[in-house]
PDB file of C-alpha atoms in Angstrom:
ATOM      1  CA  MET A1075     152.853   7.971  65.297  1.00 65.00           C
ATOM      2  CA  ASN A1076     153.101   4.574  66.385  1.00 81.00           C
ATOM      3  CA  ARG A1077     149.441   3.897  66.713  1.00 79.00           C
ATOM      4  CA  ARG A1078     148.910   4.937  63.123  1.00 79.00           C
ATOM      5  CA  LEU A1079     151.219   2.866  61.990  1.00 85.00           C
ATOM      6  CA  ARG A1080     150.273  -0.099  63.788  1.00 87.00           C
ATOM      7  CA  ALA A1081     146.681   0.830  61.983  1.00 82.00           C
ATOM      8  CA  ILE A1082     148.320   1.603  58.424  1.00 85.00           C
ATOM      9  CA  PHE A1083     150.040  -2.623  59.226  1.00 89.00           C
ATOM     10  CA  ALA A1084     146.010  -3.679  60.147  1.00 89.00           C
ATOM     11  CA  PHE A1085     144.131  -2.525  57.048  1.00 86.00           C
ATOM     12  CA  GLY A1086     147.127  -3.941  54.909  1.00 89.00           C
ATOM     13  CA  THR A1087     146.889  -7.258  56.566  1.00 93.00           C
ATOM     14  CA  LEU A1088     143.235  -6.984  56.481  1.00 90.00           C
ATOM     15  CA  TRP A1089     142.535  -6.021  53.121  1.00 88.00           C
ATOM     16  CA  ALA A1090     145.402  -8.885  51.808  1.00 92.00           C
ATOM     17  CA  VAL A1091     144.354 -11.701  53.427  1.00 93.00           C
ATOM     18  CA  SER A1092     140.380 -11.461  51.896  1.00 90.00           C
ATOM     19  CA  TRP A1093     142.019 -10.338  48.502  1.00 87.00           C
ATOM     20  CA  GLY A1094     144.631 -13.180  48.575  1.00 90.00           C
ATOM     21  CA  LEU A1095     141.373 -15.533  49.374  1.00 90.00           C
ATOM     22  CA  VAL A1096     139.507 -14.239  47.172  1.00 87.00           C
ATOM     23  CA  GLY A1097     142.808 -14.831  44.542  1.00 86.00           C
ATOM     24  CA  PHE A1098     143.450 -18.959  46.330  1.00 88.00           C
ATOM     25  CA  ALA A1099     139.872 -19.259  44.689  1.00 88.00           C
ATOM     26  CA  TYR A1100     140.077 -17.953  42.117  1.00 85.00           C
ATOM     27  CA  GLY A1101     143.410 -20.146  41.236  1.00 83.00           C
ATOM     28  CA  CYS A1102     141.461 -23.071  42.280  1.00 83.00           C
ATOM     29  CA  ALA A1103     138.539 -23.049  39.880  1.00 85.00           C
ATOM     30  CA  GLN A1104     141.026 -22.309  37.076  1.00 81.00           C
ATOM     31  CA  TRP A1105     142.636 -25.360  37.925  1.00 80.00           C
ATOM     32  CA  LEU A1106     139.358 -27.322  38.008  1.00 80.00           C
ATOM     33  CA  ARG A1107     138.777 -25.297  34.784  1.00 80.00           C
ATOM     34  CA  PHE A1108     141.915 -26.558  32.465  1.00 76.00           C
ATOM     35  CA  ALA A1109     142.317 -29.790  34.503  1.00 69.00           C
ATOM     36  CA  GLY A1110     140.907 -31.604  31.935  1.00 66.00           C
ATOM     37  CA  GLU A1111     142.267 -30.145  29.054  1.00 68.00           C
ATOM     38  CA  ARG A1112     146.122 -29.869  30.546  1.00 64.00           C
ATOM     39  CA  HIS A1113     147.629 -31.521  33.610  1.00 59.00           C
ATOM     40  CA  PRO A1114     149.046 -28.602  35.323  1.00 61.00           C
ATOM     41  CA  ALA A1115     151.933 -29.268  37.144  1.00 69.00           C
ATOM     42  CA  TYR A1116     150.901 -28.275  40.264  1.00 71.00           C
ATOM     43  CA  GLY A1117     148.313 -29.659  42.533  1.00 76.00           C
ATOM     44  CA  LEU A1118     145.183 -28.081  43.027  1.00 72.00           C
ATOM     45  CA  PHE A1119     146.472 -26.668  46.468  1.00 78.00           C
ATOM     46  CA  MET A1120     149.895 -25.010  45.337  1.00 80.00           C
ATOM     47  CA  TRP A1121     148.261 -23.967  42.433  1.00 77.00           C
ATOM     48  CA  GLY A1122     145.903 -21.656  44.250  1.00 80.00           C
ATOM     49  CA  VAL A1123     148.646 -20.512  46.457  1.00 82.00           C
ATOM     50  CA  PHE A1124     150.466 -19.277  43.576  1.00 82.00           C
ATOM     51  CA  THR A1125     148.027 -17.636  41.839  1.00 82.00           C
ATOM     52  CA  GLY A1126     146.343 -16.322  45.520  1.00 85.00           C
ATOM     53  CA  LEU A1127     149.990 -14.430  45.925  1.00 88.00           C
ATOM     54  CA  PRO A1128     149.503 -11.989  44.058  1.00 86.00           C
ATOM     55  CA  TYR A1129     146.662 -11.143  44.651  1.00 85.00           C
ATOM     56  CA  PHE A1130     147.421 -11.142  48.755  1.00 90.00           C
ATOM     57  CA  PHE A1131     150.159  -8.511  47.372  1.00 88.00           C
ATOM     58  CA  ALA A1132     147.261  -6.318  45.706  1.00 84.00           C
ATOM     59  CA  GLY A1133     145.159  -6.485  48.747  1.00 86.00           C
ATOM     60  CA  ALA A1134     148.185  -5.162  50.959  1.00 89.00           C
ATOM     61  CA  LEU A1135     148.821  -2.490  48.686  1.00 84.00           C
ATOM     62  CA  CYS A1136     145.464  -1.878  48.531  1.00 82.00           C
ATOM     63  CA  GLY A1137     145.091  -1.321  52.387  1.00 85.00           C
ATOM     64  CA  VAL A1138     147.530   0.012  52.991  1.00 86.00           C
ATOM     65  CA  GLY A1139     146.919   2.817  50.445  1.00 80.00           C
ATOM     66  CA  PHE A1140     143.539   3.265  52.143  1.00 80.00           C
ATOM     67  CA  ALA A1141     144.848   3.409  55.437  1.00 82.00           C
ATOM     68  CA  TRP A1142     147.419   6.629  53.969  1.00 82.00           C
ATOM     69  CA  LEU A1143     144.969   8.132  52.491  1.00 78.00           C
ATOM     70  CA  PHE A1144     142.224   8.147  55.432  1.00 78.00           C
ATOM     71  CA  SER A1145     144.701   9.131  57.126  1.00 79.00           C
ATOM     72  CA  HIS A1146     145.935  12.156  55.818  1.00 81.00           C
ATOM     73  CA  THR A1147     142.477  13.351  54.160  1.00 79.00           C
ATOM     74  CA  GLU A1148     140.572  12.380  57.857  1.00 74.00           C
ATOM     75  CA  ARG A1149     143.315  13.640  60.344  1.00 75.00           C
ATOM     76  CA  ASP A1150     140.750  14.781  62.944  1.00 70.00           C
ATOM     77  CA  ARG A1151     138.159  11.817  62.963  1.00 71.00           C
ATOM     78  CA  VAL A1152     138.341   8.267  63.982  1.00 70.00           C
ATOM     79  CA  ILE A1153     137.096   5.998  61.843  1.00 66.00           C
ATOM     80  CA  ASP A1154     134.118   5.600  64.044  1.00 72.00           C
ATOM     81  CA  ASN A1155     132.892   9.012  63.623  1.00 76.00           C
ATOM     82  CA  LEU A1156     132.440   8.861  60.055  1.00 74.00           C
ATOM     83  CA  SER A1157     129.353   7.763  58.522  1.00 79.00           C
ATOM     84  CA  LEU A1158     129.672   4.595  56.604  1.00 82.00           C
ATOM     85  CA  ARG A1159     128.960   5.759  53.336  1.00 87.00           C
ATOM     86  CA  ARG A1160     132.273   8.173  53.641  1.00 80.00           C
ATOM     87  CA  THR A1161     134.707   5.845  54.662  1.00 77.00           C
ATOM     88  CA  ALA A1162     133.023   2.876  51.760  1.00 82.00           C
ATOM     89  CA  VAL A1163     133.475   5.955  49.723  1.00 84.00           C
ATOM     90  CA  TRP A1164     137.747   5.991  50.514  1.00 77.00           C
ATOM     91  CA  GLY A1165     137.859   2.291  50.663  1.00 75.00           C
ATOM     92  CA  GLY A1166     136.308   2.227  47.241  1.00 80.00           C
ATOM     93  CA  ILE A1167     139.032   5.073  45.670  1.00 80.00           C
ATOM     94  CA  ALA A1168     141.983   3.952  47.546  1.00 73.00           C
ATOM     95  CA  GLY A1169     141.044  -0.155  46.095  1.00 73.00           C
ATOM     96  CA  ALA A1170     140.410   1.036  42.542  1.00 80.00           C
ATOM     97  CA  ALA A1171     143.291   3.181  42.543  1.00 76.00           C
ATOM     98  CA  ALA A1172     145.538   0.727  43.851  1.00 69.00           C
ATOM     99  CA  SER A1173     143.998  -1.797  40.804  1.00 71.00           C
ATOM    100  CA  PHE A1174     144.687   0.147  38.530  1.00 79.00           C
ATOM    101  CA  ILE A1175     148.276   0.640  39.555  1.00 72.00           C
ATOM    102  CA  VAL A1176     148.584  -3.148  39.803  1.00 67.00           C
ATOM    103  CA  VAL A1177     147.272  -3.670  36.487  1.00 73.00           C
ATOM    104  CA  LEU A1178     149.585  -1.103  34.911  1.00 76.00           C
ATOM    105  CA  VAL A1179     152.716  -2.630  36.522  1.00 70.00           C
ATOM    106  CA  TRP A1180     151.147  -6.662  35.626  1.00 66.00           C
ATOM    107  CA  LEU A1181     150.823  -5.319  31.337  1.00 54.00           C
TER     108      LEU A1181
END
């Protein structure tokens, strides 16, 4: 059980950092895009951080969802024994489901 929780934490962290970096880049691009029209209250870095934080938490949710779904459906297998296609399908399902939930919550 301890190994499973550690793996879930690792997947959540990996997905959170990945999504957080994407959100940070998106926030910086938005700041640069609208910098001439209006002056945002925060600088470029802080704008990127404030935009990246929701992506960070959404990524953590997706990573935990993937790890939980994977650990419950593929109990007898380890990720090394699965095909790349099967692992990608599980990751896509978890990412799409968690993204859909996040969009519903934000609306």
